[in-house]
PDB file of C-alpha atoms in Angstrom:
ATOM      1  CA  MET A 185     -49.295  27.277-176.643  1.00 46.00           C
ATOM      2  CA  THR A 186     -45.501  26.557-176.627  1.00 43.00           C
ATOM      3  CA  GLU A 187     -43.839  27.924-173.961  1.00 43.00           C
ATOM      4  CA  GLN A 188     -41.406  31.013-175.311  1.00 46.00           C
ATOM      5  CA  LYS A 189     -38.833  33.251-173.670  1.00 50.00           C
ATOM      6  CA  ARG A 190     -39.366  36.911-173.356  1.00 49.00           C
ATOM      7  CA  GLY A 191     -37.776  38.600-176.464  1.00 49.00           C
ATOM      8  CA  ALA A 192     -38.347  35.786-178.835  1.00 62.00           C
ATOM      9  CA  ARG A 193     -39.094  36.498-182.464  1.00 87.00           C
ATOM     10  CA  VAL A 194     -42.555  37.560-183.152  1.00 94.00           C
ATOM     11  CA  ALA A 195     -43.561  37.985-186.781  1.00 96.00           C
ATOM     12  CA  ILE A 196     -46.631  40.088-188.237  1.00 97.00           C
ATOM     13  CA  ARG A 197     -48.553  38.959-191.011  1.00 97.00           C
ATOM     14  CA  PRO A 198     -52.301  39.152-192.357  1.00 98.00           C
ATOM     15  CA  TYR A 199     -55.028  37.287-190.595  1.00 98.00           C
ATOM     16  CA  ARG A 200     -55.794  33.826-192.019  1.00 97.00           C
ATOM     17  CA  GLU A 201     -59.084  31.911-191.405  1.00 96.00           C
ATOM     18  CA  GLU A 202     -57.052  29.154-189.612  1.00 97.00           C
ATOM     19  CA  ASP A 203     -56.211  31.944-186.967  1.00 97.00           C
ATOM     20  CA  LYS A 204     -59.825  32.358-185.701  1.00 97.00           C
ATOM     21  CA  GLN A 205     -59.835  30.054-182.746  1.00 97.00           C
ATOM     22  CA  ALA A 206     -56.479  31.371-181.584  1.00 97.00           C
ATOM     23  CA  VAL A 207     -57.677  34.885-181.954  1.00 97.00           C
ATOM     24  CA  ARG A 208     -60.871  34.156-180.078  1.00 97.00           C
ATOM     25  CA  ASP A 209     -58.615  32.589-177.242  1.00 96.00           C
ATOM     26  CA  ILE A 210     -56.408  35.547-177.067  1.00 97.00           C
ATOM     27  CA  CYS A 211     -59.451  37.884-176.910  1.00 96.00           C
ATOM     28  CA  VAL A 212     -60.744  35.977-174.029  1.00 95.00           C
ATOM     29  CA  ALA A 213     -57.387  35.880-172.154  1.00 94.00           C
ATOM     30  CA  THR A 214     -56.494  39.388-172.203  1.00 93.00           C
ATOM     31  CA  SER A 215     -60.093  40.614-171.376  1.00 89.00           C
ATOM     32  CA  GLY A 216     -59.868  40.743-167.696  1.00 83.00           C
ATOM     33  CA  LEU A 217     -62.893  37.934-167.460  1.00 83.00           C
ATOM     34  CA  GLN A 218     -62.270  35.841-164.390  1.00 76.00           C
ATOM     35  CA  ALA A 219     -61.117  32.369-164.865  1.00 75.00           C
ATOM     36  CA  GLY A 220     -64.519  30.933-164.140  1.00 80.00           C
ATOM     37  CA  ALA A 221     -66.394  33.105-166.594  1.00 86.00           C
ATOM     38  CA  SER A 222     -69.561  31.564-168.047  1.00 91.00           C
ATOM     39  CA  PRO A 223     -69.696  30.387-171.824  1.00 92.00           C
ATOM     40  CA  GLU A 224     -72.539  33.205-172.214  1.00 93.00           C
ATOM     41  CA  GLN A 225     -70.004  36.074-170.979  1.00 93.00           C
ATOM     42  CA  LYS A 226     -67.255  34.664-173.213  1.00 94.00           C
ATOM     43  CA  ARG A 227     -69.920  34.897-175.951  1.00 95.00           C
ATOM     44  CA  LEU A 228     -70.739  38.346-175.454  1.00 95.00           C
ATOM     45  CA  LEU A 229     -67.324  39.437-175.158  1.00 95.00           C
ATOM     46  CA  LEU A 230     -66.339  37.643-178.541  1.00 96.00           C
ATOM     47  CA  LEU A 231     -69.462  39.183-180.350  1.00 96.00           C
ATOM     48  CA  GLN A 232     -68.506  42.644-179.267  1.00 94.00           C
ATOM     49  CA  TYR A 233     -64.745  42.474-179.919  1.00 95.00           C
ATOM     50  CA  CYS A 234     -63.806  39.675-182.244  1.00 97.00           C
ATOM     51  CA  ASP A 235     -66.132  37.900-184.249  1.00 97.00           C
ATOM     52  CA  TYR A 236     -67.419  40.697-186.631  1.00 97.00           C
ATOM     53  CA  TYR A 237     -63.948  41.621-187.418  1.00 97.00           C
ATOM     54  CA  VAL A 238     -62.538  38.457-188.407  1.00 97.00           C
ATOM     55  CA  GLU A 239     -65.959  37.176-190.084  1.00 97.00           C
ATOM     56  CA  GLN A 240     -66.942  40.266-192.037  1.00 97.00           C
ATOM     57  CA  GLU A 241     -63.436  42.300-192.525  1.00 96.00           C
ATOM     58  CA  PRO A 242     -60.686  39.904-192.224  1.00 97.00           C
ATOM     59  CA  GLU A 243     -58.559  41.806-194.860  1.00 96.00           C
ATOM     60  CA  ALA A 244     -58.143  44.543-192.195  1.00 97.00           C
ATOM     61  CA  CYS A 245     -56.787  42.111-189.467  1.00 98.00           C
ATOM     62  CA  PHE A 246     -53.272  41.227-188.884  1.00 98.00           C
ATOM     63  CA  VAL A 247     -51.657  38.724-186.355  1.00 98.00           C
ATOM     64  CA  ALA A 248     -48.348  38.648-184.366  1.00 98.00           C
ATOM     65  CA  GLU A 249     -47.294  34.927-184.249  1.00 96.00           C
ATOM     66  CA  ASN A 250     -44.350  33.590-182.412  1.00 94.00           C
ATOM     67  CA  GLU A 251     -41.630  31.332-183.885  1.00 91.00           C
ATOM     68  CA  ALA A 252     -43.689  28.334-183.929  1.00 91.00           C
ATOM     69  CA  GLY A 253     -46.229  30.046-186.031  1.00 92.00           C
ATOM     70  CA  GLU A 254     -48.667  30.603-183.061  1.00 94.00           C
ATOM     71  CA  PRO A 255     -50.745  33.723-182.830  1.00 97.00           C
ATOM     72  CA  VAL A 256     -49.617  35.658-179.438  1.00 97.00           C
ATOM     73  CA  GLY A 257     -51.549  38.839-180.527  1.00 97.00           C
ATOM     74  CA  TYR A 258     -53.689  40.623-183.057  1.00 98.00           C
ATOM     75  CA  ILE A 259     -55.075  43.824-184.294  1.00 98.00           C
ATOM     76  CA  LEU A 260     -58.487  43.775-185.596  1.00 98.00           C
ATOM     77  CA  CYS A 261     -60.326  46.454-187.503  1.00 97.00           C
ATOM     78  CA  THR A 262     -63.158  47.704-189.662  1.00 96.00           C
ATOM     79  CA  ALA A 263     -62.124  50.053-192.498  1.00 95.00           C
ATOM     80  CA  ASP A 264     -65.495  51.329-193.191  1.00 93.00           C
ATOM     81  CA  PHE A 265     -67.761  52.511-190.277  1.00 94.00           C
ATOM     82  CA  LYS A 266     -71.052  52.733-192.503  1.00 94.00           C
ATOM     83  CA  ALA A 267     -70.751  48.964-193.438  1.00 94.00           C
ATOM     84  CA  TYR A 268     -69.982  48.041-190.188  1.00 96.00           C
ATOM     85  CA  ARG A 269     -72.543  49.596-188.455  1.00 95.00           C
ATOM     86  CA  ARG A 270     -74.985  48.212-190.749  1.00 96.00           C
ATOM     87  CA  ARG A 271     -73.692  44.384-190.577  1.00 97.00           C
ATOM     88  CA  PHE A 272     -73.051  44.567-187.060  1.00 97.00           C
ATOM     89  CA  LEU A 273     -76.546  46.098-185.939  1.00 96.00           C
ATOM     90  CA  ARG A 274     -78.211  43.390-188.222  1.00 97.00           C
ATOM     91  CA  ASN A 275     -76.185  40.099-187.649  1.00 97.00           C
ATOM     92  CA  TYR A 276     -74.166  40.414-184.125  1.00 97.00           C
ATOM     93  CA  LEU A 277     -76.489  43.183-182.032  1.00 96.00           C
ATOM     94  CA  PRO A 278     -79.121  40.718-181.806  1.00 97.00           C
ATOM     95  CA  GLN A 279     -76.977  37.568-180.622  1.00 97.00           C
ATOM     96  CA  ILE A 280     -75.933  40.102-177.881  1.00 96.00           C
ATOM     97  CA  ARG A 281     -79.235  41.233-176.903  1.00 96.00           C
ATOM     98  CA  ALA A 282     -80.683  37.487-176.862  1.00 96.00           C
ATOM     99  CA  LEU A 283     -77.703  36.779-174.223  1.00 95.00           C
ATOM    100  CA  ASP A 284     -77.971  40.294-172.378  1.00 95.00           C
ATOM    101  CA  ARG A 285     -80.288  43.090-172.947  1.00 95.00           C
ATOM    102  CA  ARG A 286     -78.349  45.724-170.858  1.00 94.00           C
ATOM    103  CA  ARG A 287     -75.219  44.708-172.519  1.00 93.00           C
ATOM    104  CA  ALA A 288     -76.859  45.275-176.085  1.00 95.00           C
ATOM    105  CA  PHE A 289     -77.774  48.508-174.751  1.00 94.00           C
ATOM    106  CA  ALA A 290     -74.253  49.448-173.847  1.00 90.00           C
ATOM    107  CA  VAL A 291     -72.909  47.997-177.221  1.00 93.00           C
ATOM    108  CA  ARG A 292     -75.492  49.904-178.992  1.00 93.00           C
ATOM    109  CA  MET A 293     -74.241  53.258-177.164  1.00 89.00           C
ATOM    110  CA  GLU A 294     -70.591  52.463-177.947  1.00 88.00           C
ATOM    111  CA  VAL A 295     -71.508  52.166-181.835  1.00 92.00           C
ATOM    112  CA  TRP A 296     -73.232  55.469-181.560  1.00 91.00           C
ATOM    113  CA  LEU A 297     -70.272  56.883-179.971  1.00 87.00           C
ATOM    114  CA  THR A 298     -67.872  55.559-182.483  1.00 88.00           C
ATOM    115  CA  GLY A 299     -70.456  57.023-185.285  1.00 91.00           C
ATOM    116  CA  ARG A 300     -70.155  60.524-184.132  1.00 92.00           C
ATOM    117  CA  PHE A 301     -66.321  60.579-185.115  1.00 94.00           C
ATOM    118  CA  ALA A 302     -66.842  58.350-188.366  1.00 94.00           C
ATOM    119  CA  ARG A 303     -66.691  60.915-190.876  1.00 94.00           C
ATOM    120  CA  ARG A 304     -63.037  61.966-189.929  1.00 95.00           C
ATOM    121  CA  TYR A 305     -62.299  58.451-188.581  1.00 96.00           C
ATOM    122  CA  PRO A 306     -63.987  55.937-190.381  1.00 96.00           C
ATOM    123  CA  ALA A 307     -61.681  52.863-189.362  1.00 96.00           C
ATOM    124  CA  HIS A 308     -61.569  51.617-185.895  1.00 95.00           C
ATOM    125  CA  LEU A 309     -59.681  49.025-184.001  1.00 96.00           C
ATOM    126  CA  HIS A 310     -59.118  46.337-181.438  1.00 96.00           C
ATOM    127  CA  ILE A 311     -55.595  45.237-180.215  1.00 96.00           C
ATOM    128  CA  ASP A 312     -54.803  42.666-177.899  1.00 96.00           C
ATOM    129  CA  ILE A 313     -51.212  40.900-177.123  1.00 96.00           C
ATOM    130  CA  LEU A 314     -50.591  38.259-174.618  1.00 95.00           C
ATOM    131  CA  GLU A 315     -48.606  39.439-171.696  1.00 91.00           C
ATOM    132  CA  PRO A 316     -45.386  37.456-172.179  1.00 91.00           C
ATOM    133  CA  PHE A 317     -45.062  39.331-175.590  1.00 93.00           C
ATOM    134  CA  GLN A 318     -46.127  42.779-174.505  1.00 90.00           C
ATOM    135  CA  ARG A 319     -43.615  45.484-174.039  1.00 88.00           C
ATOM    136  CA  GLN A 320     -41.380  44.300-176.889  1.00 90.00           C
ATOM    137  CA  GLY A 321     -42.651  46.549-179.654  1.00 93.00           C
ATOM    138  CA  VAL A 322     -45.227  44.016-180.953  1.00 96.00           C
ATOM    139  CA  GLY A 323     -48.089  46.712-180.414  1.00 95.00           C
ATOM    140  CA  HIS A 324     -46.287  49.249-182.540  1.00 95.00           C
ATOM    141  CA  ARG A 325     -45.514  46.592-185.408  1.00 97.00           C
ATOM    142  CA  LEU A 326     -49.286  45.653-185.435  1.00 97.00           C
ATOM    143  CA  MET A 327     -50.217  49.078-185.700  1.00 97.00           C
ATOM    144  CA  ASP A 328     -47.768  49.857-188.497  1.00 97.00           C
ATOM    145  CA  ALA A 329     -49.296  46.844-190.462  1.00 97.00           C
ATOM    146  CA  LEU A 330     -52.535  48.305-190.074  1.00 97.00           C
ATOM    147  CA  THR A 331     -51.940  52.006-190.445  1.00 97.00           C
ATOM    148  CA  THR A 332     -49.854  51.042-193.721  1.00 96.00           C
ATOM    149  CA  SER A 333     -52.709  49.039-195.046  1.00 96.00           C
ATOM    150  CA  LEU A 334     -55.423  51.394-194.169  1.00 96.00           C
ATOM    151  CA  ALA A 335     -53.491  54.138-196.055  1.00 94.00           C
ATOM    152  CA  GLY A 336     -52.861  51.981-198.963  1.00 93.00           C
ATOM    153  CA  ARG A 337     -56.849  51.704-199.000  1.00 94.00           C
ATOM    154  CA  HIS A 338     -57.147  55.228-198.729  1.00 95.00           C
ATOM    155  CA  VAL A 339     -58.721  55.103-195.348  1.00 95.00           C
ATOM    156  CA  HIS A 340     -58.111  58.842-193.965  1.00 94.00           C
ATOM    157  CA  GLY A 341     -58.629  58.224-190.242  1.00 96.00           C
ATOM    158  CA  LEU A 342     -58.565  55.556-187.364  1.00 97.00           C
ATOM    159  CA  MET A 343     -60.089  55.514-184.084  1.00 96.00           C
ATOM    160  CA  LEU A 344     -60.356  53.428-180.850  1.00 94.00           C
ATOM    161  CA  ILE A 345     -62.022  53.571-177.498  1.00 92.00           C
ATOM    162  CA  VAL A 346     -59.962  52.892-174.395  1.00 91.00           C
ATOM    163  CA  GLY A 347     -60.781  52.664-170.641  1.00 87.00           C
ATOM    164  CA  ALA A 348     -59.602  56.042-169.250  1.00 84.00           C
ATOM    165  CA  GLY A 349     -58.008  54.124-166.344  1.00 84.00           C
ATOM    166  CA  ASN A 350     -55.878  52.011-168.807  1.00 88.00           C
ATOM    167  CA  GLU A 351     -52.836  54.222-168.197  1.00 89.00           C
ATOM    168  CA  LYS A 352     -50.417  51.717-170.249  1.00 90.00           C
ATOM    169  CA  GLY A 353     -52.646  51.842-173.128  1.00 90.00           C
ATOM    170  CA  VAL A 354     -53.476  55.371-173.363  1.00 93.00           C
ATOM    171  CA  ARG A 355     -49.672  56.029-173.121  1.00 93.00           C
ATOM    172  CA  PHE A 356     -49.184  53.679-175.853  1.00 94.00           C
ATOM    173  CA  TYR A 357     -51.853  55.221-178.344  1.00 96.00           C
ATOM    174  CA  ARG A 358     -50.570  58.774-177.505  1.00 95.00           C
ATOM    175  CA  LYS A 359     -46.994  57.706-178.351  1.00 95.00           C
ATOM    176  CA  TYR A 360     -47.989  56.208-181.512  1.00 95.00           C
ATOM    177  CA  GLY A 361     -49.894  59.581-182.508  1.00 95.00           C
ATOM    178  CA  PHE A 362     -53.377  59.191-181.342  1.00 96.00           C
ATOM    179  CA  GLN A 363     -55.250  62.314-180.007  1.00 96.00           C
ATOM    180  CA  ARG A 364     -58.145  62.453-177.693  1.00 94.00           C
ATOM    181  CA  LEU A 365     -61.154  63.093-179.404  1.00 94.00           C
ATOM    182  CA  ALA A 366     -63.835  62.595-176.394  1.00 90.00           C
ATOM    183  CA  GLY A 367     -64.045  61.315-172.841  1.00 85.00           C
ATOM    184  CA  VAL A 368     -67.218  59.385-171.884  1.00 79.00           C
ATOM    185  CA  GLN A 369     -68.001  58.124-168.542  1.00 77.00           C
ATOM    186  CA  ASP A 370     -64.823  56.090-167.867  1.00 84.00           C
ATOM    187  CA  ALA A 371     -63.517  55.702-171.497  1.00 86.00           C
ATOM    188  CA  LEU A 372     -61.588  57.778-173.967  1.00 91.00           C
ATOM    189  CA  VAL A 373     -62.207  58.065-177.682  1.00 93.00           C
ATOM    190  CA  MET A 374     -59.021  58.571-179.577  1.00 95.00           C
ATOM    191  CA  GLY A 375     -58.136  59.243-183.267  1.00 96.00           C
ATOM    192  CA  LEU A 376     -55.425  59.134-185.691  1.00 97.00           C
ATOM    193  CA  GLN A 377     -55.314  61.137-188.784  1.00 95.00           C
ATOM    194  CA  LEU A 378     -53.777  58.541-191.711  1.00 93.00           C
ATOM    195  CA  SER A 379     -54.114  61.199-194.528  1.00 74.00           C
ATOM    196  CA  LYS A 380     -55.674  64.526-195.293  1.00 58.00           C
TER     197      LYS A 380
END
């Protein structure tokens, strides 16, 4: 990636197929995985938090790109929980299970948890931004692009799961208007109504 100064111009645009590897790289880079993480650990991460969204619902995904046109962040979303659950459990969970049965159980529980709120909040998201581009309004602009798109598609609610200890993330979501829906172990479920 081209070296870039803090405050450089960042554009928000719809995800394109050629962004896939860059988005996957950002997912790994922002995940907290150690530098020596195994290919299996990276694959598990991507199966859970990235691949479904860009492969199955690319129209609900947006990218932040730097002045060189390189992705530096993204927001990935599924707009329809029922379709997500059906496709994810059929096509992605078996791949996770083949790599790590315990992780597959935890992922299945996360799908169940989001399903509890899916009637009011049928869409859910994942957002990640490379560190040099954080705290510059990029996350807010990605969220604006997504919520505008979802509202235009008559999606009435959006949710996410965030680590309860992720104070910066929780503060960002609250500032954007998300409300706490539930707390489970070390995570919070938060939701945003887009329309009545």
